[in-house]
PDB file of C-alpha atoms in Angstrom:
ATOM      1  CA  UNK A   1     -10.986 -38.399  -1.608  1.00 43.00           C
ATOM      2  CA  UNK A   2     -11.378 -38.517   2.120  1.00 44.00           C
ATOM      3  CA  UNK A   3      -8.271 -36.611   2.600  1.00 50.00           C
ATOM      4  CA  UNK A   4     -10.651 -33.140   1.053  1.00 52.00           C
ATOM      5  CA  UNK A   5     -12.988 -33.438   3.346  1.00 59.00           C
ATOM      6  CA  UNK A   6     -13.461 -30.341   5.400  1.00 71.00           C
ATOM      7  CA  UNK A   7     -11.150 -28.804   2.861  1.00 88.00           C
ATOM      8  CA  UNK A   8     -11.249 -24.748   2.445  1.00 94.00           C
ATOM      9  CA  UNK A   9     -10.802 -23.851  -1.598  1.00 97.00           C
ATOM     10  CA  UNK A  10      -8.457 -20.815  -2.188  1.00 98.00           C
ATOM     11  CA  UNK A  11      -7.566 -19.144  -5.701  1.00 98.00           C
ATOM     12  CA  UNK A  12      -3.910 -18.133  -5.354  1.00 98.00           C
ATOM     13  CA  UNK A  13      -2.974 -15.727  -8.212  1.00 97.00           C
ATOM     14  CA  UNK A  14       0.822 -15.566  -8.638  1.00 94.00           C
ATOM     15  CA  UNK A  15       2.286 -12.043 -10.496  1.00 90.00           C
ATOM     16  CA  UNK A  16       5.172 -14.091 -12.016  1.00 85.00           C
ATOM     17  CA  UNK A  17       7.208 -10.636 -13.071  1.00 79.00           C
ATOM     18  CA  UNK A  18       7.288  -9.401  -9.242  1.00 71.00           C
ATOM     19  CA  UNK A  19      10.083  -7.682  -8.285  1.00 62.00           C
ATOM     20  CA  UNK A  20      12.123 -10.219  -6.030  1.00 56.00           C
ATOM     21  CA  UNK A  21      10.899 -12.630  -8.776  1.00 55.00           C
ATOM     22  CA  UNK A  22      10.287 -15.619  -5.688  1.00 59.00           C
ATOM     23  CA  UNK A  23       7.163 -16.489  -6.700  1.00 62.00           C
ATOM     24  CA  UNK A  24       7.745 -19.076  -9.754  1.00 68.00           C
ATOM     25  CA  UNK A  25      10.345 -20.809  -7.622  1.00 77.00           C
ATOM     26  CA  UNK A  26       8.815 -21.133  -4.690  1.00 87.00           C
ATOM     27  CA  UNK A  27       5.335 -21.842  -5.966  1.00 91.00           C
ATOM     28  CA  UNK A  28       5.794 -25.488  -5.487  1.00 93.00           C
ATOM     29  CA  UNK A  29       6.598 -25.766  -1.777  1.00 94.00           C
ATOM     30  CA  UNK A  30       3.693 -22.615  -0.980  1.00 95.00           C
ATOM     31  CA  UNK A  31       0.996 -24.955  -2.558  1.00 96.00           C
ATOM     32  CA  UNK A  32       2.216 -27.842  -0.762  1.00 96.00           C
ATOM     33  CA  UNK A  33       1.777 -25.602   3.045  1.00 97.00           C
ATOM     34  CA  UNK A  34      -1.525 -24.975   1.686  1.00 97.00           C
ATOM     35  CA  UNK A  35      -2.869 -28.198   1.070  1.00 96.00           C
ATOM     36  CA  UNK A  36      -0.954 -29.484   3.994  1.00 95.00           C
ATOM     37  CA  UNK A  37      -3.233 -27.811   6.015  1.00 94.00           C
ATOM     38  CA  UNK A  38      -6.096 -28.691   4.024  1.00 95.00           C
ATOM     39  CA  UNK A  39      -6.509 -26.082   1.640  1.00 97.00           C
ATOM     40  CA  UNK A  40      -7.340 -26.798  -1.589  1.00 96.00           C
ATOM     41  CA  UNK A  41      -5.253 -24.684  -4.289  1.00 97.00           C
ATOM     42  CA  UNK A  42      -5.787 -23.766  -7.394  1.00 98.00           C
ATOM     43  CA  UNK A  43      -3.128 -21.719  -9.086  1.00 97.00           C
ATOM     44  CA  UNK A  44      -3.879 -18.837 -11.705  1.00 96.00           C
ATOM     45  CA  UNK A  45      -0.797 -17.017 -12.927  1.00 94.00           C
ATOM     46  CA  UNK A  46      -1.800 -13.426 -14.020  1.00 93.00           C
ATOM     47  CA  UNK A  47      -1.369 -12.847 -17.993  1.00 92.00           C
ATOM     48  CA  UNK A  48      -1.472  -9.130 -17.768  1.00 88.00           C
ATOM     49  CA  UNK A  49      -2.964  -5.945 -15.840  1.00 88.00           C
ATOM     50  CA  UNK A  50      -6.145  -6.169 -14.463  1.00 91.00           C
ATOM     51  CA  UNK A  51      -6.208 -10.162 -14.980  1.00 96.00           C
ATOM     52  CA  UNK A  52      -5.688 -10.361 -10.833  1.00 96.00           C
ATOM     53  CA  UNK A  53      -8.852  -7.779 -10.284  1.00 96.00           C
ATOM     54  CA  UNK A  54     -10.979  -9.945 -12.832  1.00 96.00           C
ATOM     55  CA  UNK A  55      -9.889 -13.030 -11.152  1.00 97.00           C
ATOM     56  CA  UNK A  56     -10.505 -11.755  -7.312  1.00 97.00           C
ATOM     57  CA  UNK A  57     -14.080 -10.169  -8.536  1.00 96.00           C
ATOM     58  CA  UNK A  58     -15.574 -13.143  -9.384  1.00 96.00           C
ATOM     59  CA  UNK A  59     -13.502 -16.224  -6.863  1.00 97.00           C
ATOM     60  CA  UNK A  60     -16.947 -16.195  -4.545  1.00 95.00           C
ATOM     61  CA  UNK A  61     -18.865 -17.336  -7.730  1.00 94.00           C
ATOM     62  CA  UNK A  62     -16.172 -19.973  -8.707  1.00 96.00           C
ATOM     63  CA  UNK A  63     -16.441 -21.677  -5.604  1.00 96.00           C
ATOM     64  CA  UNK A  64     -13.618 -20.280  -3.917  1.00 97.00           C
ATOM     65  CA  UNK A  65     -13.219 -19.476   0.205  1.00 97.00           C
ATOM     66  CA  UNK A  66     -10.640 -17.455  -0.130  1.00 97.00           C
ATOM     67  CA  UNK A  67      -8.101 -15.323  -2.193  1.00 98.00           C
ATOM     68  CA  UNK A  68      -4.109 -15.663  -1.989  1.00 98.00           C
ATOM     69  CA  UNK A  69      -2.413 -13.100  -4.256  1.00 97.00           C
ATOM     70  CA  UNK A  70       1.519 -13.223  -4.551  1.00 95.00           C
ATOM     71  CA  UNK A  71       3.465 -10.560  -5.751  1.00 91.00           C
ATOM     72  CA  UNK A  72       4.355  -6.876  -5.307  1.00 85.00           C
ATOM     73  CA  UNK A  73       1.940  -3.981  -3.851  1.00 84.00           C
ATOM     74  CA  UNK A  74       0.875  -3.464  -7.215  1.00 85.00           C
ATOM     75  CA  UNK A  75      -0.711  -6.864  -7.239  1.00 90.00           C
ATOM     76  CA  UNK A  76      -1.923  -6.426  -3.889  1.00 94.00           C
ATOM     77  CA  UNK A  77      -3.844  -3.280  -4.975  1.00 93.00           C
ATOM     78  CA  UNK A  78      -5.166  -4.865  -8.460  1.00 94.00           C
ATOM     79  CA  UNK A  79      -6.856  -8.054  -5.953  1.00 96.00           C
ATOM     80  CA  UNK A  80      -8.311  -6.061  -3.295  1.00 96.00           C
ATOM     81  CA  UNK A  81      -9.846  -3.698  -6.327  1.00 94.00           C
ATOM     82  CA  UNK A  82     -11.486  -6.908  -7.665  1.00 96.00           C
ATOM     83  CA  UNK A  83     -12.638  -7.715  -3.978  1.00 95.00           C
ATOM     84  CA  UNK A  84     -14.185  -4.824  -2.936  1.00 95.00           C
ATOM     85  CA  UNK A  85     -16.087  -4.376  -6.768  1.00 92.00           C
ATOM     86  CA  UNK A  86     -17.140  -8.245  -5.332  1.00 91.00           C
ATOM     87  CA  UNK A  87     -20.730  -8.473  -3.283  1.00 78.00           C
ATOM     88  CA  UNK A  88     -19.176 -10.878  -1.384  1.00 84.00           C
ATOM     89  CA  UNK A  89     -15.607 -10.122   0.170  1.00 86.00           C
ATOM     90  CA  UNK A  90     -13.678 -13.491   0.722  1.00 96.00           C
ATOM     91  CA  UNK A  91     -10.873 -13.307   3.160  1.00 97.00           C
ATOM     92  CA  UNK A  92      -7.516 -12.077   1.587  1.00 98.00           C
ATOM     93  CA  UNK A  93      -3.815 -13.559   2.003  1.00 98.00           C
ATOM     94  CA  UNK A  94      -0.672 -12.082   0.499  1.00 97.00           C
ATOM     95  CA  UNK A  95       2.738 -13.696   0.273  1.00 95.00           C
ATOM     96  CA  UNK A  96       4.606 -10.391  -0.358  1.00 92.00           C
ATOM     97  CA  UNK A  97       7.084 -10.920  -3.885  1.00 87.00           C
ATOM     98  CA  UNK A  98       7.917  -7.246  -4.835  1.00 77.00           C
ATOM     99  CA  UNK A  99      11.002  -4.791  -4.503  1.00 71.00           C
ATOM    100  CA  UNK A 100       9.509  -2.536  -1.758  1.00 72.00           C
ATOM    101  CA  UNK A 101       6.674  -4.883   0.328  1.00 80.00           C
ATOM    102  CA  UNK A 102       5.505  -1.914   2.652  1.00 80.00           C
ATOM    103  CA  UNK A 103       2.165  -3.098   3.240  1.00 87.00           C
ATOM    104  CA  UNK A 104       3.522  -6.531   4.516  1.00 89.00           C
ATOM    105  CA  UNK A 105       6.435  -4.624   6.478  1.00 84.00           C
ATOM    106  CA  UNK A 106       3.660  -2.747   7.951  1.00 84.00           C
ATOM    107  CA  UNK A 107       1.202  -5.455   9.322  1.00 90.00           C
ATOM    108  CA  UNK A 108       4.121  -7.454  10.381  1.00 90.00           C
ATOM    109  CA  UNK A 109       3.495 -10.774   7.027  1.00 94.00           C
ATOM    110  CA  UNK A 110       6.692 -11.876   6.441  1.00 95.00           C
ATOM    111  CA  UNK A 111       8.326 -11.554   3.279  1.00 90.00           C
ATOM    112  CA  UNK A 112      10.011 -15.310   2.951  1.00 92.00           C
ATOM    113  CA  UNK A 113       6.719 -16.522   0.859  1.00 92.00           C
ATOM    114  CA  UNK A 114       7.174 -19.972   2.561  1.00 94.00           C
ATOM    115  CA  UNK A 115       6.543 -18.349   6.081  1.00 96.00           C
ATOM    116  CA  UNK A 116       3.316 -15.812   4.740  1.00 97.00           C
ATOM    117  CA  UNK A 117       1.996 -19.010   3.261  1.00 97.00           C
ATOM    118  CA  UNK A 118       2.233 -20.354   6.817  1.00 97.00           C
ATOM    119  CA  UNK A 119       0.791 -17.295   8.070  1.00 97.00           C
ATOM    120  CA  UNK A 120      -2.152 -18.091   5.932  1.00 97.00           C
ATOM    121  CA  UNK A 121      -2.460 -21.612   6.558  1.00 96.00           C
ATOM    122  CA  UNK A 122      -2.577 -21.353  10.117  1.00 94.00           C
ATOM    123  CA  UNK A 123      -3.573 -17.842  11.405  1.00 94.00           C
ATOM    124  CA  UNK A 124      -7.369 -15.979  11.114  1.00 95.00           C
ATOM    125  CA  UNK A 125      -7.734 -13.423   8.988  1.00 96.00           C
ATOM    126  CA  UNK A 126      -8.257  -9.822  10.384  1.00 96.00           C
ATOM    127  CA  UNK A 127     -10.451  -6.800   9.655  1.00 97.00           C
ATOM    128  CA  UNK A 128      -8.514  -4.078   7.906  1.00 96.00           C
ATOM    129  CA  UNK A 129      -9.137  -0.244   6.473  1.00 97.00           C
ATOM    130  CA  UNK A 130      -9.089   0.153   2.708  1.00 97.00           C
ATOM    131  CA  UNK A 131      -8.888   3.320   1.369  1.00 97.00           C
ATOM    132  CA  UNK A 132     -11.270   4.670  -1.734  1.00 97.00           C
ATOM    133  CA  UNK A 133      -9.883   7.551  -4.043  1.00 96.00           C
ATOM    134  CA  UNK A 134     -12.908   8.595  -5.716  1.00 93.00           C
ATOM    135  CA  UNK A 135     -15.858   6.355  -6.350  1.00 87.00           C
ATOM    136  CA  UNK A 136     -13.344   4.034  -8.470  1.00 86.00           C
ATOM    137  CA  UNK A 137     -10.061   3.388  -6.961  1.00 93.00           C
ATOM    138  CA  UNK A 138      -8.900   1.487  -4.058  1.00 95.00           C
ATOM    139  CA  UNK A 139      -6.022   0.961  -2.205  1.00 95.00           C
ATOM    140  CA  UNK A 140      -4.512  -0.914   0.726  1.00 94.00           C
ATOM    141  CA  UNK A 141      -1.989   1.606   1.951  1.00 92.00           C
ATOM    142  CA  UNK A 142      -1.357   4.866   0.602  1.00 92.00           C
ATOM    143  CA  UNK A 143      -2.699   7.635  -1.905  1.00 94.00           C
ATOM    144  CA  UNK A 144       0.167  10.029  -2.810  1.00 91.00           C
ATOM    145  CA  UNK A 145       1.721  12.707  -4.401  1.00 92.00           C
ATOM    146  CA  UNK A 146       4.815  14.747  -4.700  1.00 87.00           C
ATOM    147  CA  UNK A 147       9.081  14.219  -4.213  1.00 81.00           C
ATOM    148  CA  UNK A 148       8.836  11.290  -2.628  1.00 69.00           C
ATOM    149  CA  UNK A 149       6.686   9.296  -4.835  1.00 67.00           C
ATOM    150  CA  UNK A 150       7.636   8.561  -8.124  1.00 58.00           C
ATOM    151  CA  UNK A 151      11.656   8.664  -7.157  1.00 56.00           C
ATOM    152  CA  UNK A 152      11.299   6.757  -4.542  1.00 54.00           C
ATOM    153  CA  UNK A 153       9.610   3.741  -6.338  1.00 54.00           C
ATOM    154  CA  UNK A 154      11.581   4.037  -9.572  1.00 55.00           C
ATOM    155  CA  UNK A 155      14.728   3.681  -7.200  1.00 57.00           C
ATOM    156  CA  UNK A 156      15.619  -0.381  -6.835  1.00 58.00           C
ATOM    157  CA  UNK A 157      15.709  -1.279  -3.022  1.00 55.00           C
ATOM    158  CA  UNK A 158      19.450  -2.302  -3.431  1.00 60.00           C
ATOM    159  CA  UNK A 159      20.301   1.244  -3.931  1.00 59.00           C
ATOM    160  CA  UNK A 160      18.038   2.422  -0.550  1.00 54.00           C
ATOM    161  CA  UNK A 161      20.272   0.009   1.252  1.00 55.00           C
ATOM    162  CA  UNK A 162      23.713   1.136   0.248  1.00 57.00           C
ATOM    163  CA  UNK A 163      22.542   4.461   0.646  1.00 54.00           C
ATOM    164  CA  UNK A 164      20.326   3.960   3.558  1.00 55.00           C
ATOM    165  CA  UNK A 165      17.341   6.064   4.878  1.00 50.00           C
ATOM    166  CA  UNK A 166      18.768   9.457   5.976  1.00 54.00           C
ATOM    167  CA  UNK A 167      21.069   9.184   3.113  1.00 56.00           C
ATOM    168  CA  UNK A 168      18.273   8.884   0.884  1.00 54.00           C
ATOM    169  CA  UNK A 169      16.379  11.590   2.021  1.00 59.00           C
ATOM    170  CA  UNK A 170      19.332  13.625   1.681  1.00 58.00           C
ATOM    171  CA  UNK A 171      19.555  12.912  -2.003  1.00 58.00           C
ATOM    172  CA  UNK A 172      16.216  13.447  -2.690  1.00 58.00           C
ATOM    173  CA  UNK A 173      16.274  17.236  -1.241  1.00 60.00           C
ATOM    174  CA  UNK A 174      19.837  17.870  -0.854  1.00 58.00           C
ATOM    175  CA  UNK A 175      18.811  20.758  -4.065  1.00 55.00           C
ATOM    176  CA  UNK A 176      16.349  23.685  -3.292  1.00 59.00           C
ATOM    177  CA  UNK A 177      16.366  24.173  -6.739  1.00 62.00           C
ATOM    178  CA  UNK A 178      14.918  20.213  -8.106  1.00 72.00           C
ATOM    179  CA  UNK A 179      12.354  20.542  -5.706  1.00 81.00           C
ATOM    180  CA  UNK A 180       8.899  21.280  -7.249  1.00 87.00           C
ATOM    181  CA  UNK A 181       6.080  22.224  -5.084  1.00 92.00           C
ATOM    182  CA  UNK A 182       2.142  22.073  -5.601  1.00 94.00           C
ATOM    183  CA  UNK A 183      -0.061  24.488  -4.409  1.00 96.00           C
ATOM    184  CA  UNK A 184      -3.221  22.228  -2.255  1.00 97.00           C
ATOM    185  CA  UNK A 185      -6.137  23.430  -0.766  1.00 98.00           C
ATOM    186  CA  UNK A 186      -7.176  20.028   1.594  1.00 98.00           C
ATOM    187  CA  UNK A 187     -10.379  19.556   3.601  1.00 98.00           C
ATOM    188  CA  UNK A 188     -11.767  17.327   6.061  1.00 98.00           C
ATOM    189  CA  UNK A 189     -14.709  18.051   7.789  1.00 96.00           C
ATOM    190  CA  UNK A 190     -13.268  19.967  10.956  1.00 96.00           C
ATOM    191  CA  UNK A 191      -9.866  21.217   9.141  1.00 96.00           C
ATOM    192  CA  UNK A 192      -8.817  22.929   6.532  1.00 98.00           C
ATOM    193  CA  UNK A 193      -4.894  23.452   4.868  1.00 98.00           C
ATOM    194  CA  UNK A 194      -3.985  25.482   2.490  1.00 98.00           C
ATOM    195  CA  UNK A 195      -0.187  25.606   0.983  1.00 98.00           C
ATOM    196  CA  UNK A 196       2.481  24.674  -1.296  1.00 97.00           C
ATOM    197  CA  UNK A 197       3.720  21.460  -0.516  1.00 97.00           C
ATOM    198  CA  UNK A 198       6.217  19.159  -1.908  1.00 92.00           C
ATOM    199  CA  UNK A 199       4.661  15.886  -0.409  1.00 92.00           C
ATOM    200  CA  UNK A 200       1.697  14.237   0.514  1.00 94.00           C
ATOM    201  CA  UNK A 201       0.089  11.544   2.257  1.00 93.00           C
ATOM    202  CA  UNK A 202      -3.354   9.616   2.925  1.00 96.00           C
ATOM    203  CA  UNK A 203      -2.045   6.323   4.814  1.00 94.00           C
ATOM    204  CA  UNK A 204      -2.125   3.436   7.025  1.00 93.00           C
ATOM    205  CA  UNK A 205       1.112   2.245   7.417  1.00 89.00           C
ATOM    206  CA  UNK A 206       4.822   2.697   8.884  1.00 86.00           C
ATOM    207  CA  UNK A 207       6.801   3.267   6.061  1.00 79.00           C
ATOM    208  CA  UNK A 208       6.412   4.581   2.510  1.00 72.00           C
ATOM    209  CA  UNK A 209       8.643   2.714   0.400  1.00 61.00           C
ATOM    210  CA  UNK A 210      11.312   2.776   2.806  1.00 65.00           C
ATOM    211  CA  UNK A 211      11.728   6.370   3.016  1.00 70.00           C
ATOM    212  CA  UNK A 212       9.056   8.293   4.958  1.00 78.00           C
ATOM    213  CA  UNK A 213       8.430   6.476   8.383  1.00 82.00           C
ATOM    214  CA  UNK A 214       5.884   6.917  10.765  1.00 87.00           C
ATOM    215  CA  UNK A 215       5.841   5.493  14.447  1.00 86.00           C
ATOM    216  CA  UNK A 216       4.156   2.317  14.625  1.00 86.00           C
ATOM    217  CA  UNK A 217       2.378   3.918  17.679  1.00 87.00           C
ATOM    218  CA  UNK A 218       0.841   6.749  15.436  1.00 88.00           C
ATOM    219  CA  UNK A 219      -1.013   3.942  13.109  1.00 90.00           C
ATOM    220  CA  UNK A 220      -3.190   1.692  13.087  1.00 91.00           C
ATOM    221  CA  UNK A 221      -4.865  -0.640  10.540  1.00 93.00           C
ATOM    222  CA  UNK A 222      -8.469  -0.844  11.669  1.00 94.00           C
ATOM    223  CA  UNK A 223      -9.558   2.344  13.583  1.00 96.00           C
ATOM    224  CA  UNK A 224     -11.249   3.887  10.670  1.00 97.00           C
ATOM    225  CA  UNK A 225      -9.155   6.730  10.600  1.00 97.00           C
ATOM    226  CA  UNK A 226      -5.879   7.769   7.886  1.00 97.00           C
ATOM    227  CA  UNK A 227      -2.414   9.053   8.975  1.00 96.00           C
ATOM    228  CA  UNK A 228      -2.547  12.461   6.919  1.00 96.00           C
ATOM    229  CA  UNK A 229       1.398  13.909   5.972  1.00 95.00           C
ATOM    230  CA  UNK A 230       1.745  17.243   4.041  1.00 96.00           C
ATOM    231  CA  UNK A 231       5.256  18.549   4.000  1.00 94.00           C
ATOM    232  CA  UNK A 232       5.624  22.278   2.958  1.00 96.00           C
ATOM    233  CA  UNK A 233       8.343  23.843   0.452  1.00 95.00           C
ATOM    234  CA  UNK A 234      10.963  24.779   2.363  1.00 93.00           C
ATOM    235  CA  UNK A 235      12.028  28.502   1.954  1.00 92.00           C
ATOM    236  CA  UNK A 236      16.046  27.802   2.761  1.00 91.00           C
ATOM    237  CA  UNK A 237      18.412  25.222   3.768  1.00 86.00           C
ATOM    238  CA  UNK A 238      17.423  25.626   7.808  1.00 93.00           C
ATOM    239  CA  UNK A 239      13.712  24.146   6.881  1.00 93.00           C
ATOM    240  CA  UNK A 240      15.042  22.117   4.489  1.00 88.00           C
ATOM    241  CA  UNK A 241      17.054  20.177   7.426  1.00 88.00           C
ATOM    242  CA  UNK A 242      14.410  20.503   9.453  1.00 93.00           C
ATOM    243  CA  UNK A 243      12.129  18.284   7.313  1.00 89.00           C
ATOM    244  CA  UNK A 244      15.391  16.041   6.539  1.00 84.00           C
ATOM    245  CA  UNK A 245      15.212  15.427  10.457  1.00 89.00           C
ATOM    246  CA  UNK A 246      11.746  15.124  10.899  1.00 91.00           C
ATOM    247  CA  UNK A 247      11.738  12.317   8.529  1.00 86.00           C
ATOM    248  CA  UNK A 248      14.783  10.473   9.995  1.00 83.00           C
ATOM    249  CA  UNK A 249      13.120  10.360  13.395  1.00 87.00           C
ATOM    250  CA  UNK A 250       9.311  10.509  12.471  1.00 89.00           C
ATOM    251  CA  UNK A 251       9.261  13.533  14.259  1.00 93.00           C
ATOM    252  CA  UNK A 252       6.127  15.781  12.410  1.00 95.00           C
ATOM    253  CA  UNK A 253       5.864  18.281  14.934  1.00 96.00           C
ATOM    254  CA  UNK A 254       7.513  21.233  13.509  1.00 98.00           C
ATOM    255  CA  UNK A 255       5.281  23.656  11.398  1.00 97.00           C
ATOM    256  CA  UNK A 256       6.844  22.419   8.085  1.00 97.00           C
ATOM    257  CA  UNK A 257       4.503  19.651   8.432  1.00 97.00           C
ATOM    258  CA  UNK A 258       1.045  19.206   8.884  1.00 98.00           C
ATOM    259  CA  UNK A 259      -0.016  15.553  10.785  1.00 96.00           C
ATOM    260  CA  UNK A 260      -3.537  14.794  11.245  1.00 97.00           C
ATOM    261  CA  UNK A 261      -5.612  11.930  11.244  1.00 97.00           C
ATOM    262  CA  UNK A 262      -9.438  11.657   9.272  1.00 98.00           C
ATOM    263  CA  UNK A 263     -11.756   9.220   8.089  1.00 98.00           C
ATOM    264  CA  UNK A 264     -11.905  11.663   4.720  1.00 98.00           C
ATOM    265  CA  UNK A 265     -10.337  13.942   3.011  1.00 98.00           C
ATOM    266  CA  UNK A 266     -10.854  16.045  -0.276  1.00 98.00           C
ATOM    267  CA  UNK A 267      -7.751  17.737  -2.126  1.00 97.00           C
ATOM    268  CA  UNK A 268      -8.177  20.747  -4.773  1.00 96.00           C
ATOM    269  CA  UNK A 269      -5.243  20.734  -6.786  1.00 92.00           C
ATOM    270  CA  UNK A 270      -3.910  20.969 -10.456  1.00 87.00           C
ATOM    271  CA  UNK A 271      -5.682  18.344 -12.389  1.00 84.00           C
ATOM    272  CA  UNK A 272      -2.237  17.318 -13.606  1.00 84.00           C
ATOM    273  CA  UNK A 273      -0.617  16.691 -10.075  1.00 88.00           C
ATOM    274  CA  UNK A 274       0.733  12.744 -10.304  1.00 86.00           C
ATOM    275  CA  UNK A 275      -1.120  10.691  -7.522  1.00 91.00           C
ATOM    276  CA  UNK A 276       0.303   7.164  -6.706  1.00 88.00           C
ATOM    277  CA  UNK A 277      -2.215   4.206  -4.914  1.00 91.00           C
ATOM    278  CA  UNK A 278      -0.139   1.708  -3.066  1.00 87.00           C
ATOM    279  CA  UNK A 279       3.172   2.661  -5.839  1.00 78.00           C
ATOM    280  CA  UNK A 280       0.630   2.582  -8.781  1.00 81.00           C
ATOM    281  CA  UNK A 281       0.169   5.779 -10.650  1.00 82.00           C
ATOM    282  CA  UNK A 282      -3.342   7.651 -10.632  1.00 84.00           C
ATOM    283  CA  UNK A 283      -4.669   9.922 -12.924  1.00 77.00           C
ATOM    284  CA  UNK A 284      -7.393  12.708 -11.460  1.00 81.00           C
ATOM    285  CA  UNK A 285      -9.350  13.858 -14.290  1.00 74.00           C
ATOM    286  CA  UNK A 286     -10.972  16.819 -11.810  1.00 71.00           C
ATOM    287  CA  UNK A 287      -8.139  17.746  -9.472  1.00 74.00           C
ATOM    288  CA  UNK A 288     -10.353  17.475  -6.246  1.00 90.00           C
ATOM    289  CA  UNK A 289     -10.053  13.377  -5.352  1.00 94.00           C
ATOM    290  CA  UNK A 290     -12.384  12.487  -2.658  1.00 96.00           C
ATOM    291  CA  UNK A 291     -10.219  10.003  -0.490  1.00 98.00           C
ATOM    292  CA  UNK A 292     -12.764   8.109   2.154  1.00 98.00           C
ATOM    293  CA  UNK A 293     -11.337   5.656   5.047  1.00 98.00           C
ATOM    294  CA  UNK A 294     -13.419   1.837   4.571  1.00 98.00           C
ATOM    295  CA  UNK A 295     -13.790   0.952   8.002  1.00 98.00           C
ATOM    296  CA  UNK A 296     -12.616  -2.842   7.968  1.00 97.00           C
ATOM    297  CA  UNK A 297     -13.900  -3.375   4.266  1.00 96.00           C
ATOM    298  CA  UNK A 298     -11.642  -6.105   3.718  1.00 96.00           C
ATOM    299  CA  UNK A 299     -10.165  -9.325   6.041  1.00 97.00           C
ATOM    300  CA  UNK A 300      -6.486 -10.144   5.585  1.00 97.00           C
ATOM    301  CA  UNK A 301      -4.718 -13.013   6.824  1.00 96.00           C
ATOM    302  CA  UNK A 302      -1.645 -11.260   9.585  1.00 89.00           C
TER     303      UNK A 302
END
């Protein structure tokens, strides 16, 4: 019994149909790092969706010190949904288990689930933005729309490989014709764009599923602020490149892009326009979401 003393208690949820499917076999050897370094684990493996947010919601009345999710971003988003509903935020680890993993790629947690369960074990856990998309939605890295969005997470990360990143990009534009643009009004409180664009962004990360990349200088995690990315329908195959190049080398400064940062942002679109949070798709009943930067709402384990 001694051995518990001074023991944290974490709730480690485990998504056991993540992409990279790691977590069942290496569940073992993560809860044995844990208690190792004297946290006490117990497991919960999630039956369904919404069964991590439930879970995360109410860990502070079960007794728990912190949350450990493991699985893809989607499971990442469903937890810190269930956190920030919480009145008391817990600290947050993920050991990263999905296909794509940009929000680990992006605050440098590794993505062997041994070594992020080390991270946890032994490192403090750090203030972080969290994004809300209306009064009801949360997510950890991204709110999205456009050409870039649904193909790019439908597409298995074995396929982005062979065909790498400009290659990718290519195939994704290389046809005027497939491309479908919306027609946006956006607003912060200073600016104001209005256009037909095929992409865009409200971030706080590097890389978008492996296929839009922003400088690691431009971003970062905790300043309060988003990393805004509108790309406009290209009239002819000399924009068209253009965009293909400012995407290969994170270069936004030609005026087929917009690049701004905010701490909010409202869109006025078609009601039907598909929105993704963190890879998950969002419906907008109004077609004017409300996207608002959560200075350090949540603590994460990096």
């Amino acid at each position: 019994m001694s051995s518990f003393i001074n023991t944290k208690k974490a709730l480690l949820l485990v998504n056991p149909t993540s992409g990279k499917l790691k977590a069942k076999s290496n569940l073992f050897d993560m809860v044995s790092v844990l208690n190792r370094e004297k946290i006490q684990t117990t497991v919960q493996i999630t039956q369904g969706k919404g069964h991590s947010a439930h879970a995360a919601k109410d860990a502070y009345h079960n007794g728990f010190d912190l949350v450990i999710c493991c699985g893809g971003d989607g499971t990442l988003n469903e937890t810190i949904t269930g956190m920030m509903e919480a009145k008391v935020k817990l600290p947050l680890g993920y050991i990263p288990a999905g296909s794509t993993n940009d929000f680990a790629n992006s605050m440098g947690i590794s993505v062997n689930p041994i070594e992020a369960t080390e991270q946890i074990a032994k490192l403090s856990p750090v203030p972080v933005d969290i994004g809300q998309f209306n009064s009801n939605r949360y997510f950890s890295y991204i709110a999205s729309f456009g050409i870039f969005t649904a193909v790019s997470y439908s597409t298995p990360q074995a396929t982005k490989n062979i065909l790498g990143h400009l290659a990718y990009i290519l195939e994704g534009v290389k046809d005027l014709t497939n491309i479908q643009s919306h027609h946006v009004v956006v607003e912060t409180k200073t600016q104001r764009y209005e256009g037909d664009y095929i992409f865009g962004a409200v971030c706080n990360t590097t890389s978008v599923a492996g296929i839009v990349k922003i400088a690691s200088d431009l971003v970062a995690t905790n300043d309060g602020l988003f990393e805004v990315l509108l790309i406009k329908m290209p009239k002819n195959p000399a924009e068209l490149h253009k965009i293909v190049m400012g995407l290969s080398f994170s270069d936004f400064s030609d005026e087929i892009f917009e690049f701004f940062k905010t701490e909010e942002v409202q869109f006025f679109t078609n009601p039907d326009l598909n929105w993704t949070l963190d890879g998950e798709f969002a419906s907008v009943e109004d077609g004017a979401p409300v996207i608002k930067n959560l200075h350090q709402a949540i603590s994460i384990y990096i």
